[in-house]
Tab-separated table of N, CA, C and O in Angstrom:
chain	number	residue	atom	x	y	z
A	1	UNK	N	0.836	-1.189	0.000
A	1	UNK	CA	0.000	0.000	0.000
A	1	UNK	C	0.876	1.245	0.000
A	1	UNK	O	2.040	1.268	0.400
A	2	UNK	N	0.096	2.430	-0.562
A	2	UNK	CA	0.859	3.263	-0.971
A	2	UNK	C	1.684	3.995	0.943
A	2	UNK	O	2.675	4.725	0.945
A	3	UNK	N	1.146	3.662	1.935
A	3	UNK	CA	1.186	4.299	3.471
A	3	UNK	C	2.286	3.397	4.100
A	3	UNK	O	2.819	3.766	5.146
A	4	UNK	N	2.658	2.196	3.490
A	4	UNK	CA	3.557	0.975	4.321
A	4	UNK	C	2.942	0.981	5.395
A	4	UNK	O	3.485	1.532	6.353
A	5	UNK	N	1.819	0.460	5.534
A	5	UNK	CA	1.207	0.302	6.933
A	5	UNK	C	0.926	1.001	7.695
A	5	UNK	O	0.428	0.672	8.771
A	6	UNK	N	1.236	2.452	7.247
A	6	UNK	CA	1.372	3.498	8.914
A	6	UNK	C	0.007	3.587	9.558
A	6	UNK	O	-0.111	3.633	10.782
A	7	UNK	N	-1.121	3.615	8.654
A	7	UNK	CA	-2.768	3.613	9.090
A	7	UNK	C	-3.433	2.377	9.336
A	7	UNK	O	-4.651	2.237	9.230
A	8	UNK	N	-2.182	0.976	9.850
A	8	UNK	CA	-2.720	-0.517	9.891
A	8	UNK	C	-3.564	-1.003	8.686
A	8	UNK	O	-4.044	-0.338	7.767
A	9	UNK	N	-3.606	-1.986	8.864
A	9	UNK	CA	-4.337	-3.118	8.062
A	9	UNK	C	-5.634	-2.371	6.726
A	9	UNK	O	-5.723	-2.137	5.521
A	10	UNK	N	-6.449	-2.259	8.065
A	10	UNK	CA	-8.143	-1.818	7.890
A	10	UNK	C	-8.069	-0.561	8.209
A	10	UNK	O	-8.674	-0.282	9.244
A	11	UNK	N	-7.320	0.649	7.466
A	11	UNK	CA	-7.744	1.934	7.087
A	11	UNK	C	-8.415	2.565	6.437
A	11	UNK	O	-8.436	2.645	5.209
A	12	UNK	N	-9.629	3.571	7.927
A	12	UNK	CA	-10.536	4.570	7.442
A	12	UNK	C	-10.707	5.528	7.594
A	12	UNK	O	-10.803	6.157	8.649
A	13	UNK	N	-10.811	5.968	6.143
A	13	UNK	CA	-10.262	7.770	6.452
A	13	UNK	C	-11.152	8.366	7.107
A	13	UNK	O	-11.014	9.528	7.491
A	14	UNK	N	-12.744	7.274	7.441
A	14	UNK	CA	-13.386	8.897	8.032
A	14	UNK	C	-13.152	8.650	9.772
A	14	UNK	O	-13.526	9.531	10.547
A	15	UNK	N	-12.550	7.472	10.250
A	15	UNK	CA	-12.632	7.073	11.246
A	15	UNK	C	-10.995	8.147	12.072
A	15	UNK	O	-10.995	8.755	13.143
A	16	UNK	N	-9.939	8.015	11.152
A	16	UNK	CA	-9.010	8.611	10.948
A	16	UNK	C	-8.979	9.921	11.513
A	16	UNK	O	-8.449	10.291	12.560
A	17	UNK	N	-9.894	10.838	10.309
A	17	UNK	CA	-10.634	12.247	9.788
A	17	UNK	C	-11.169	12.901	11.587
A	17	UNK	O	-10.890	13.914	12.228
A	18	UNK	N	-11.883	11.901	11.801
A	18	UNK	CA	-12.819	12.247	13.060
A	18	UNK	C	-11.782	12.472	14.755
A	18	UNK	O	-12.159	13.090	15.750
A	19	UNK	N	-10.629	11.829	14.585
A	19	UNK	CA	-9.663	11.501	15.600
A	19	UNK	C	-9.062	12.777	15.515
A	19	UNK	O	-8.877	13.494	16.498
A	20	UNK	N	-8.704	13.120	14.161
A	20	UNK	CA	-7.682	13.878	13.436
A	20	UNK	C	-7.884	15.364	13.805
A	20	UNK	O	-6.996	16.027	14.342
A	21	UNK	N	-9.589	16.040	13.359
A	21	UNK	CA	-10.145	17.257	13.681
A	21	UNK	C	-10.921	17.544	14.963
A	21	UNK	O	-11.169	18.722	15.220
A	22	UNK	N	-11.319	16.606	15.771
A	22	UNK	CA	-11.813	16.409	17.104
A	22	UNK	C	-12.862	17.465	17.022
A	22	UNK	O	-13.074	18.226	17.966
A	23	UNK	N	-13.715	17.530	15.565
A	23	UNK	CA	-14.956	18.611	15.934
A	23	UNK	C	-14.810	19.920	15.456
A	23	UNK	O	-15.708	20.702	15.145
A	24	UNK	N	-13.356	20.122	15.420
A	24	UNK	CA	-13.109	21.673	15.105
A	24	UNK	C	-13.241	21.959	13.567
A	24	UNK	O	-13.967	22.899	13.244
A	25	UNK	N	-12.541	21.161	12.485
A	25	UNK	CA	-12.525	21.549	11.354
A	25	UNK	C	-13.790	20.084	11.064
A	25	UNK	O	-13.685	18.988	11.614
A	26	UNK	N	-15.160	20.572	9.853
A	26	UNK	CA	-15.705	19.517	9.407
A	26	UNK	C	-14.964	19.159	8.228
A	26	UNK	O	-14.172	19.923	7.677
A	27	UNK	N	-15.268	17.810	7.788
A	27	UNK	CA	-15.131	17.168	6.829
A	27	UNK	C	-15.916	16.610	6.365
A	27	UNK	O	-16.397	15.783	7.140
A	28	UNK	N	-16.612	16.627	4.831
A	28	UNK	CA	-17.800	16.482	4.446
A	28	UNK	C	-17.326	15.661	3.007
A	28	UNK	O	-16.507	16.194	2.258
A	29	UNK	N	-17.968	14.199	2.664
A	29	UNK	CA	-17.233	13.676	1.528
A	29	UNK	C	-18.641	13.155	0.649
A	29	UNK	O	-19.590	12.686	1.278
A	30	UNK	N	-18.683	13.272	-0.754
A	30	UNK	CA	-19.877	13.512	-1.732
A	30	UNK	C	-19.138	11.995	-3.098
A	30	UNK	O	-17.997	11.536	-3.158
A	31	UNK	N	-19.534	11.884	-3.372
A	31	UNK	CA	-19.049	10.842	-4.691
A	31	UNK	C	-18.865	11.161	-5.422
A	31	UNK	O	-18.489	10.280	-6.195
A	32	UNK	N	-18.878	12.348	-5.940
A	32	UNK	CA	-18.748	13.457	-7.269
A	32	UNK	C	-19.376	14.949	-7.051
A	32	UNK	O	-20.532	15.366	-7.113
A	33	UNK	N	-17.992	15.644	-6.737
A	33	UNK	CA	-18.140	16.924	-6.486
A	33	UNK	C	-19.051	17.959	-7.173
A	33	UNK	O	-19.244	19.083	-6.710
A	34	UNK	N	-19.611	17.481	-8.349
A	34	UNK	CA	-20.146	18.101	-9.121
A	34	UNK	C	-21.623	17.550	-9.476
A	34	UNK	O	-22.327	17.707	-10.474
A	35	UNK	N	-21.795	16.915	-8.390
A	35	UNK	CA	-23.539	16.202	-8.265
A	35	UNK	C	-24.494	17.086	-7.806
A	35	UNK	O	-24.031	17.893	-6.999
A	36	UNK	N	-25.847	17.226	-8.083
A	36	UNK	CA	-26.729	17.820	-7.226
A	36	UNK	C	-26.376	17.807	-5.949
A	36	UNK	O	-25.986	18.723	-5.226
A	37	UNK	N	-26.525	16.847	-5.772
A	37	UNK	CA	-26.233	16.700	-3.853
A	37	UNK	C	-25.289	17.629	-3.584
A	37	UNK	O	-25.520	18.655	-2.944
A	38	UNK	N	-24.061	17.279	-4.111
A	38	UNK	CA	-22.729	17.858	-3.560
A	38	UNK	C	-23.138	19.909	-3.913
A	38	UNK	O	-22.530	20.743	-3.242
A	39	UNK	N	-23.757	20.179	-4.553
A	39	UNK	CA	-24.096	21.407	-4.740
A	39	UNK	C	-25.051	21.995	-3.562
A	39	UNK	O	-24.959	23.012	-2.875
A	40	UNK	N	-26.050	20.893	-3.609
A	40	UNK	CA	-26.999	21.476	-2.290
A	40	UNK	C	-26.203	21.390	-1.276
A	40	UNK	O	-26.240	22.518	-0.786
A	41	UNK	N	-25.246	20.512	-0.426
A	41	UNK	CA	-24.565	20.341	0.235
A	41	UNK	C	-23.452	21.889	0.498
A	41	UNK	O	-23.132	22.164	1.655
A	42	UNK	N	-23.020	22.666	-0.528
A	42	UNK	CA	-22.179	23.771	-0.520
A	42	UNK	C	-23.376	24.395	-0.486
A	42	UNK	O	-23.601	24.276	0.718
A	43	UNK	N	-24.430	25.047	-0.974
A	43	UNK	CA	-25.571	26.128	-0.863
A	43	UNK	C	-25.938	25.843	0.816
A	43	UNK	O	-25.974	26.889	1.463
A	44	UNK	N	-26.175	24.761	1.497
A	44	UNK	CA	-26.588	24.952	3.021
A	44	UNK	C	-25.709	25.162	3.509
A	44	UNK	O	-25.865	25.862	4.510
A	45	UNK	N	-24.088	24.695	3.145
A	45	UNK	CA	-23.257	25.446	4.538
A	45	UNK	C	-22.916	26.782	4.277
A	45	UNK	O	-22.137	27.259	5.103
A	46	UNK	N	-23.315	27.606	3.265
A	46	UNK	CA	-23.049	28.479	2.998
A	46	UNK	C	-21.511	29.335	3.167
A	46	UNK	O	-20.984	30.267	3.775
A	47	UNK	N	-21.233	28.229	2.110
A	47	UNK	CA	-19.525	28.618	2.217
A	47	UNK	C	-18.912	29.188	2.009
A	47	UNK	O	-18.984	29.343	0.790
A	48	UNK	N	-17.596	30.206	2.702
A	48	UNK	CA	-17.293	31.054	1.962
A	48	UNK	C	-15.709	31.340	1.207
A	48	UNK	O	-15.132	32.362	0.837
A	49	UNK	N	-15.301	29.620	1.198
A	49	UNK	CA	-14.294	28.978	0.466
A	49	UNK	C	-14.350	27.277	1.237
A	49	UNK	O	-14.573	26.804	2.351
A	50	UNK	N	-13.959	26.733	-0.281
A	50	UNK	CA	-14.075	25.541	-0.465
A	50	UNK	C	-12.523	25.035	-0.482
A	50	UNK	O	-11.877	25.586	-1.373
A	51	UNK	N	-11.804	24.131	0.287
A	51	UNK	CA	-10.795	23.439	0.112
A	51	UNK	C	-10.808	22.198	-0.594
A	51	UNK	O	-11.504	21.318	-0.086
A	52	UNK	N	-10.104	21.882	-1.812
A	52	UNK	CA	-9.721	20.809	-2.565
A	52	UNK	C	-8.847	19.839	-2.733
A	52	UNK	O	-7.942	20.135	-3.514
A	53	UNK	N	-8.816	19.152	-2.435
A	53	UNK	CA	-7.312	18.559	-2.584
A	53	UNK	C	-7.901	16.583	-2.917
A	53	UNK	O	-8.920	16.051	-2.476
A	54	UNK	N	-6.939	16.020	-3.708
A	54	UNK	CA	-6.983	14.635	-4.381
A	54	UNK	C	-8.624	14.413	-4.736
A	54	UNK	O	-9.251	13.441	-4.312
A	55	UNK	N	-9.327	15.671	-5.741
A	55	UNK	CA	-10.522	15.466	-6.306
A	55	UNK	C	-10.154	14.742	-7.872
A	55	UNK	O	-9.761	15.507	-8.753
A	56	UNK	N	-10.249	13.745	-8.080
A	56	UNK	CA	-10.235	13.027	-9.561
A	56	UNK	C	-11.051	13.082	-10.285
A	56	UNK	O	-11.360	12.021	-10.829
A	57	UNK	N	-11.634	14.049	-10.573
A	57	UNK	CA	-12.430	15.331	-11.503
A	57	UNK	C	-12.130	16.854	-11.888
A	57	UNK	O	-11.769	17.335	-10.814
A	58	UNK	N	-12.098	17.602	-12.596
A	58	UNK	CA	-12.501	19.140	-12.237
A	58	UNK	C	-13.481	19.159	-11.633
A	58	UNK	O	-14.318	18.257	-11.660
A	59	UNK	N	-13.569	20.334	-10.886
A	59	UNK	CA	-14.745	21.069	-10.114
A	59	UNK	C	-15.704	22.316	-11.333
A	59	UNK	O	-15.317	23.444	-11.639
A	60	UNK	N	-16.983	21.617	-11.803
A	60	UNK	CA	-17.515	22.799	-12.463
A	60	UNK	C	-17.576	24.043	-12.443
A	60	UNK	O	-17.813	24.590	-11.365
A	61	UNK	N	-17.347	24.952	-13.815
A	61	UNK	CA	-17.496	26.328	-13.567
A	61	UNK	C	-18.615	26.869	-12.504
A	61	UNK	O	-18.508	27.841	-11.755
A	62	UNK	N	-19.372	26.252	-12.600
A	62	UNK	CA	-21.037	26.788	-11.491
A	62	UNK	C	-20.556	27.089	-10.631
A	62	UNK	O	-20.427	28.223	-10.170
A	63	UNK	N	-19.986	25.526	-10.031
A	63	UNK	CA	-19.635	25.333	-8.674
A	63	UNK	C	-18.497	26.614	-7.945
A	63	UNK	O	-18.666	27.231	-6.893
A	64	UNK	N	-17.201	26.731	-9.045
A	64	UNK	CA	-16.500	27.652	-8.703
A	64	UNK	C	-16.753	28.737	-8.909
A	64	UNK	O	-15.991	29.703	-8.865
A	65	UNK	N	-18.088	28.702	-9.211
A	65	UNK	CA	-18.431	30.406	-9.422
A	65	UNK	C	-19.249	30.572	-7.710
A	65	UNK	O	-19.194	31.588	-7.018
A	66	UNK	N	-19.743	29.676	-7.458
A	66	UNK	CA	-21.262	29.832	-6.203
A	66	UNK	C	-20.549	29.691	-5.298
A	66	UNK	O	-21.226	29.615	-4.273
A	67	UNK	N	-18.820	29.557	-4.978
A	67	UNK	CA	-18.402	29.280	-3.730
A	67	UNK	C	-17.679	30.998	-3.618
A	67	UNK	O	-16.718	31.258	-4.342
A	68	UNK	N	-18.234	32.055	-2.679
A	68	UNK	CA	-18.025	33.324	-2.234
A	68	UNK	C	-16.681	33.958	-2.191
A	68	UNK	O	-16.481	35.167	-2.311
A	69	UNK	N	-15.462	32.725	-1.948
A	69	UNK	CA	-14.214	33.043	-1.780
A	69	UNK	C	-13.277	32.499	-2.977
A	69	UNK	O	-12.101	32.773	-3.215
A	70	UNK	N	-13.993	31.810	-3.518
A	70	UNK	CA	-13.319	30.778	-4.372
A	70	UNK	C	-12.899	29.438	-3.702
A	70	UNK	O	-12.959	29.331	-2.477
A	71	UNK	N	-12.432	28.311	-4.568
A	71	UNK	CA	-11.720	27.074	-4.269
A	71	UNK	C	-10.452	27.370	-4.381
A	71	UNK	O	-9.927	28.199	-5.125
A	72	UNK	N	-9.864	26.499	-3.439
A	72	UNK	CA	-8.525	26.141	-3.108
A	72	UNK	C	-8.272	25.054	-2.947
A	72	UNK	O	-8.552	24.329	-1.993
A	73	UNK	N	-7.496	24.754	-4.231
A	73	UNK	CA	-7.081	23.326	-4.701
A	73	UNK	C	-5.413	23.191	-4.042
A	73	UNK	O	-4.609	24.105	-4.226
A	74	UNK	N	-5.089	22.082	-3.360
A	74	UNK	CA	-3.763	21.644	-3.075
A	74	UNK	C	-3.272	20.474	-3.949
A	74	UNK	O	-3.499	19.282	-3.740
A	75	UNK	N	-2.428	21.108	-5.153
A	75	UNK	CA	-1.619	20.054	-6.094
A	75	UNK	C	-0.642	19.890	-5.933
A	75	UNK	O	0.219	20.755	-5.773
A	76	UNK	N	-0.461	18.374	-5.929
A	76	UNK	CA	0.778	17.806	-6.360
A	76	UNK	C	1.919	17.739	-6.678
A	76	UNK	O	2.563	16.692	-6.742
A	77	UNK	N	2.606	19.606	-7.086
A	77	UNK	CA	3.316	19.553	-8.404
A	77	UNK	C	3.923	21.466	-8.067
A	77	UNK	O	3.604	22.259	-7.182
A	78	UNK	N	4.554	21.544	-8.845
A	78	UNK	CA	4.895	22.908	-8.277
A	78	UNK	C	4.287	23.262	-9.867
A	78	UNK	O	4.511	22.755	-10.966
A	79	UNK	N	3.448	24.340	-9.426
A	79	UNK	CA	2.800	25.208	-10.493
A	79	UNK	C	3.638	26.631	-10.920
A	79	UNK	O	3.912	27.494	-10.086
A	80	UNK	N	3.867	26.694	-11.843
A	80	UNK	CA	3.001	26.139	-13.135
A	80	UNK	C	3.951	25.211	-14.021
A	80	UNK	O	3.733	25.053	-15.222
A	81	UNK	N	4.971	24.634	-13.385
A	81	UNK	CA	6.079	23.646	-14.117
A	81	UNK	C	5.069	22.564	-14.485
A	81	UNK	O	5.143	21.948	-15.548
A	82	UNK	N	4.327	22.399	-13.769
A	82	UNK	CA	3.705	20.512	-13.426
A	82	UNK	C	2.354	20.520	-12.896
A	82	UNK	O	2.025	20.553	-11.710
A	83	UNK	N	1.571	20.485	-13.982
A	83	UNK	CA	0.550	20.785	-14.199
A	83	UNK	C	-0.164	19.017	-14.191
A	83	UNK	O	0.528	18.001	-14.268
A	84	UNK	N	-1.542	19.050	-14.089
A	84	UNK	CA	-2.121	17.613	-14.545
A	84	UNK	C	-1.474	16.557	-13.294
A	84	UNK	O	-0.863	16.916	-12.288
A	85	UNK	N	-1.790	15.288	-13.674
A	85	UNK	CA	-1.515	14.261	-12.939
A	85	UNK	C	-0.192	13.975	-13.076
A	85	UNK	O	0.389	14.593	-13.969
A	86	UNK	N	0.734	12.838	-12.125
A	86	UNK	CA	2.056	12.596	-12.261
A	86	UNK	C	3.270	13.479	-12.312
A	86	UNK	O	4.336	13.367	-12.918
A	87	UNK	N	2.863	14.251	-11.620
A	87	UNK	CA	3.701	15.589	-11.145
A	87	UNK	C	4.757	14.847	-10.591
A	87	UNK	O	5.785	14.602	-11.222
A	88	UNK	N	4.514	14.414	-9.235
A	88	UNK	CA	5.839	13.695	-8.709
A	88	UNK	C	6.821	12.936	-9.319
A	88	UNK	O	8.001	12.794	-9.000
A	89	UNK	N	6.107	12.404	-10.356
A	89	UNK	CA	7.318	11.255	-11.207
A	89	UNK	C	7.506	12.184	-12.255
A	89	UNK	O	6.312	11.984	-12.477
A	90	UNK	N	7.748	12.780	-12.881
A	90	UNK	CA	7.707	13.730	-14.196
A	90	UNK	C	8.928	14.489	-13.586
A	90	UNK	O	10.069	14.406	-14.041
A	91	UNK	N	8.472	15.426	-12.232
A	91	UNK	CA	9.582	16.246	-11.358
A	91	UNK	C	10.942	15.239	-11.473
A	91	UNK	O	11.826	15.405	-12.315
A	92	UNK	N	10.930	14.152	-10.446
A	92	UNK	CA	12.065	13.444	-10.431
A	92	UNK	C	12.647	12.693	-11.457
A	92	UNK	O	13.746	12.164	-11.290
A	93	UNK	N	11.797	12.558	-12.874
A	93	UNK	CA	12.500	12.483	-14.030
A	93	UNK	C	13.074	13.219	-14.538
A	93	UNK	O	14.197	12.869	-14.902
A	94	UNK	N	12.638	14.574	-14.826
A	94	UNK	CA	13.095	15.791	-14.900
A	94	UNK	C	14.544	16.259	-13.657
A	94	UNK	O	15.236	17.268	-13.797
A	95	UNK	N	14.649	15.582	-12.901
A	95	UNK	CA	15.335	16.135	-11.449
A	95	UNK	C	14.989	17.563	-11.117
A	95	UNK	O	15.939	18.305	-10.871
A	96	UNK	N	13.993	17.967	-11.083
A	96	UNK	CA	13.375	18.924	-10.861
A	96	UNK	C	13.084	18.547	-9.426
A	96	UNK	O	13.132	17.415	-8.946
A	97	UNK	N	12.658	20.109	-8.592
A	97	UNK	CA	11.994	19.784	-7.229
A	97	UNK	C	10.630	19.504	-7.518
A	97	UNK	O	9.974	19.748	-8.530
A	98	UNK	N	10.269	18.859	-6.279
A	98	UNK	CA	9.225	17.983	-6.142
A	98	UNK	C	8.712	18.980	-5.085
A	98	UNK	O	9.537	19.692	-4.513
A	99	UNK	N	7.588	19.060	-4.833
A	99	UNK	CA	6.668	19.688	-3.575
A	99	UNK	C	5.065	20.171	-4.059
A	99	UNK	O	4.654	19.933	-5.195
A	100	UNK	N	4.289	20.835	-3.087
A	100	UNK	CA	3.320	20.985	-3.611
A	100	UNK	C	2.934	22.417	-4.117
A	100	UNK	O	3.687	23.375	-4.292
A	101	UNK	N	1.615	22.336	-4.305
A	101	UNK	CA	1.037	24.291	-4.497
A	101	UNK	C	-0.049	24.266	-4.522
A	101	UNK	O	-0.703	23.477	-5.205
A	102	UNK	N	-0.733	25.554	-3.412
A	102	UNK	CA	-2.060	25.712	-3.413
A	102	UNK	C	-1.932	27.090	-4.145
A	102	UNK	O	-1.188	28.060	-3.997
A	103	UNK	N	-3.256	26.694	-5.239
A	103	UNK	CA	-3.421	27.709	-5.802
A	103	UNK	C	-5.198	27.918	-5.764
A	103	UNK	O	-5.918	26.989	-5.398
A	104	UNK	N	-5.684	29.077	-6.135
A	104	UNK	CA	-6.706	29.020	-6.537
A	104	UNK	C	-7.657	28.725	-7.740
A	104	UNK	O	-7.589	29.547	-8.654
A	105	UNK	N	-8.397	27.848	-7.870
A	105	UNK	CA	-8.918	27.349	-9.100
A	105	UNK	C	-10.010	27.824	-9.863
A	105	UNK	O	-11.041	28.228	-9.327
A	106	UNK	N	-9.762	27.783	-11.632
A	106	UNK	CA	-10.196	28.645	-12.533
A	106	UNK	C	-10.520	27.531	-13.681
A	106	UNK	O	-10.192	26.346	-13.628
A	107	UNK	N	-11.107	28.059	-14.540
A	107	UNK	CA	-11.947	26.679	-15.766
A	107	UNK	C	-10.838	26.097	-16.353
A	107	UNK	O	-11.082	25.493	-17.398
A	108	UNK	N	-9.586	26.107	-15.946
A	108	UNK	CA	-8.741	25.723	-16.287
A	108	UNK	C	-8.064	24.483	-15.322
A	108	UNK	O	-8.422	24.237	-14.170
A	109	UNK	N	-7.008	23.774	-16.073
A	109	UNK	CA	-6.515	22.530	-15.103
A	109	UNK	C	-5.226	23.516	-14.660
A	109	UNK	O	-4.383	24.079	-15.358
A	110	UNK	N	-5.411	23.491	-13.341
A	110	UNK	CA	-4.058	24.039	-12.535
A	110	UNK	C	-3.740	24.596	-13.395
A	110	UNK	O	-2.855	24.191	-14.149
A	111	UNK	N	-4.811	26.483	-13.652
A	111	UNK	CA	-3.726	27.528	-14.276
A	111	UNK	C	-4.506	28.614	-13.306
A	111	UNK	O	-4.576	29.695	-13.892
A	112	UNK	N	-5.063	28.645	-12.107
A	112	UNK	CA	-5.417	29.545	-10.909
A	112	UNK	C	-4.306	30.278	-10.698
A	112	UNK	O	-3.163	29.895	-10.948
A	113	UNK	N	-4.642	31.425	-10.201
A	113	UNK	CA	-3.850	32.059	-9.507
A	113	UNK	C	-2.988	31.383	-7.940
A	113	UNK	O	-3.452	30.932	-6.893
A	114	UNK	N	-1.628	31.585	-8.409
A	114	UNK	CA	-0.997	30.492	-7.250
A	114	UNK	C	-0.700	31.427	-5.873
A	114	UNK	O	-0.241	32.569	-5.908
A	115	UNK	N	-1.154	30.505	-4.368
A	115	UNK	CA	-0.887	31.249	-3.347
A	115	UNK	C	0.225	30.614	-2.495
A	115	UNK	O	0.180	31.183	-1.404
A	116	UNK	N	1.043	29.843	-2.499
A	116	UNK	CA	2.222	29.657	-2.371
A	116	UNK	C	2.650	27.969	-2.789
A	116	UNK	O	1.943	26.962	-2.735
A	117	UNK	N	3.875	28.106	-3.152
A	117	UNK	CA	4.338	26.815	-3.824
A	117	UNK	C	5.244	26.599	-2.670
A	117	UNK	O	5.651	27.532	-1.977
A	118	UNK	N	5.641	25.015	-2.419
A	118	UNK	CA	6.604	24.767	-1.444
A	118	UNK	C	7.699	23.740	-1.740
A	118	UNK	O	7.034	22.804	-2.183
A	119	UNK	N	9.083	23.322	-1.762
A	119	UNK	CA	9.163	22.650	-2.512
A	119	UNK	C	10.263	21.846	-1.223
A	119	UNK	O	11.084	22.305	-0.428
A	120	UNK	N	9.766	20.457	-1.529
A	120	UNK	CA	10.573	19.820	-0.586
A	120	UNK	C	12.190	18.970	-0.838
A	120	UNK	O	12.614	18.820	-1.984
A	121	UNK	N	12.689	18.650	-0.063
A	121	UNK	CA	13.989	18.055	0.168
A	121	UNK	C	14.769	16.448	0.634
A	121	UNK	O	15.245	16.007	1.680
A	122	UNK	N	14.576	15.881	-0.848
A	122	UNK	CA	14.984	14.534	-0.305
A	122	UNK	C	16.522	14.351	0.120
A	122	UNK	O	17.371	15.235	0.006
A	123	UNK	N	16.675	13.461	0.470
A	123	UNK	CA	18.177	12.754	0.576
A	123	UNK	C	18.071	12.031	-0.294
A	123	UNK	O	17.111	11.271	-0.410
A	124	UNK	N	19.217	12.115	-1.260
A	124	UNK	CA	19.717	11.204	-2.316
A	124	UNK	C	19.471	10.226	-2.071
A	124	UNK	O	19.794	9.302	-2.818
């Protein structure tokens, strides 16, 4: 597994999730971000930014239009080098740095306006 065990055997993220935020931050999970549901779901909490991160879809224009602050997507990849999926292996083929970037998201794939990139440090 991609964790080497660190979350045991029978890992669940919402069981995890719940340990993790103890109440303070919610976490709310939909099957497709871009479903009715998942829309009525953002119109009642009345949000006034949406955090993104490992969604395996775009998020519809609607959607990023009806959220007050915008979305904030956390990718993979240092933007705007490494764009799309397979950022991490592309970087270290490239020997490029590897790290992430939250940027803000636009009808575009990771071309938002970026609010900081970070880039991390392996040992050879």
């Amino acid at each position: 597994s991609r964790t080497n065990g660190k979350f045991g055997d029978s890992y669940d993220l919402n069981q995890f999730l719940k340990k993790l935020n103890d109440n303070t931050i919610p976490f709310y999970f939909v099957e497709n971000h871009n479903s009715d549901k998942a829309k009525i779901l953002y119109k009642n909490l009345d949000l006034d930014c949406l955090l993104n991160a490992g969604t395996p879809r775009k998020i519809s224009d609607i959607i990023l239009k009806s959220i007050q602050k915008g979305v904030v997507n956390i990718h993979p990849g240092i933007l705007p080098a490494y764009r799309g999926c397979s950022c991490v292996e592309w970087a270290i083929l490239n020997d490029d740095p590897v790290g992430n970037t939250a940027h803000f998201m636009d009808s575009g794939y990771d071309t938002g306006p970026i609010i900081l990139s970070e880039n991390y440090i392996f040992p050879k």
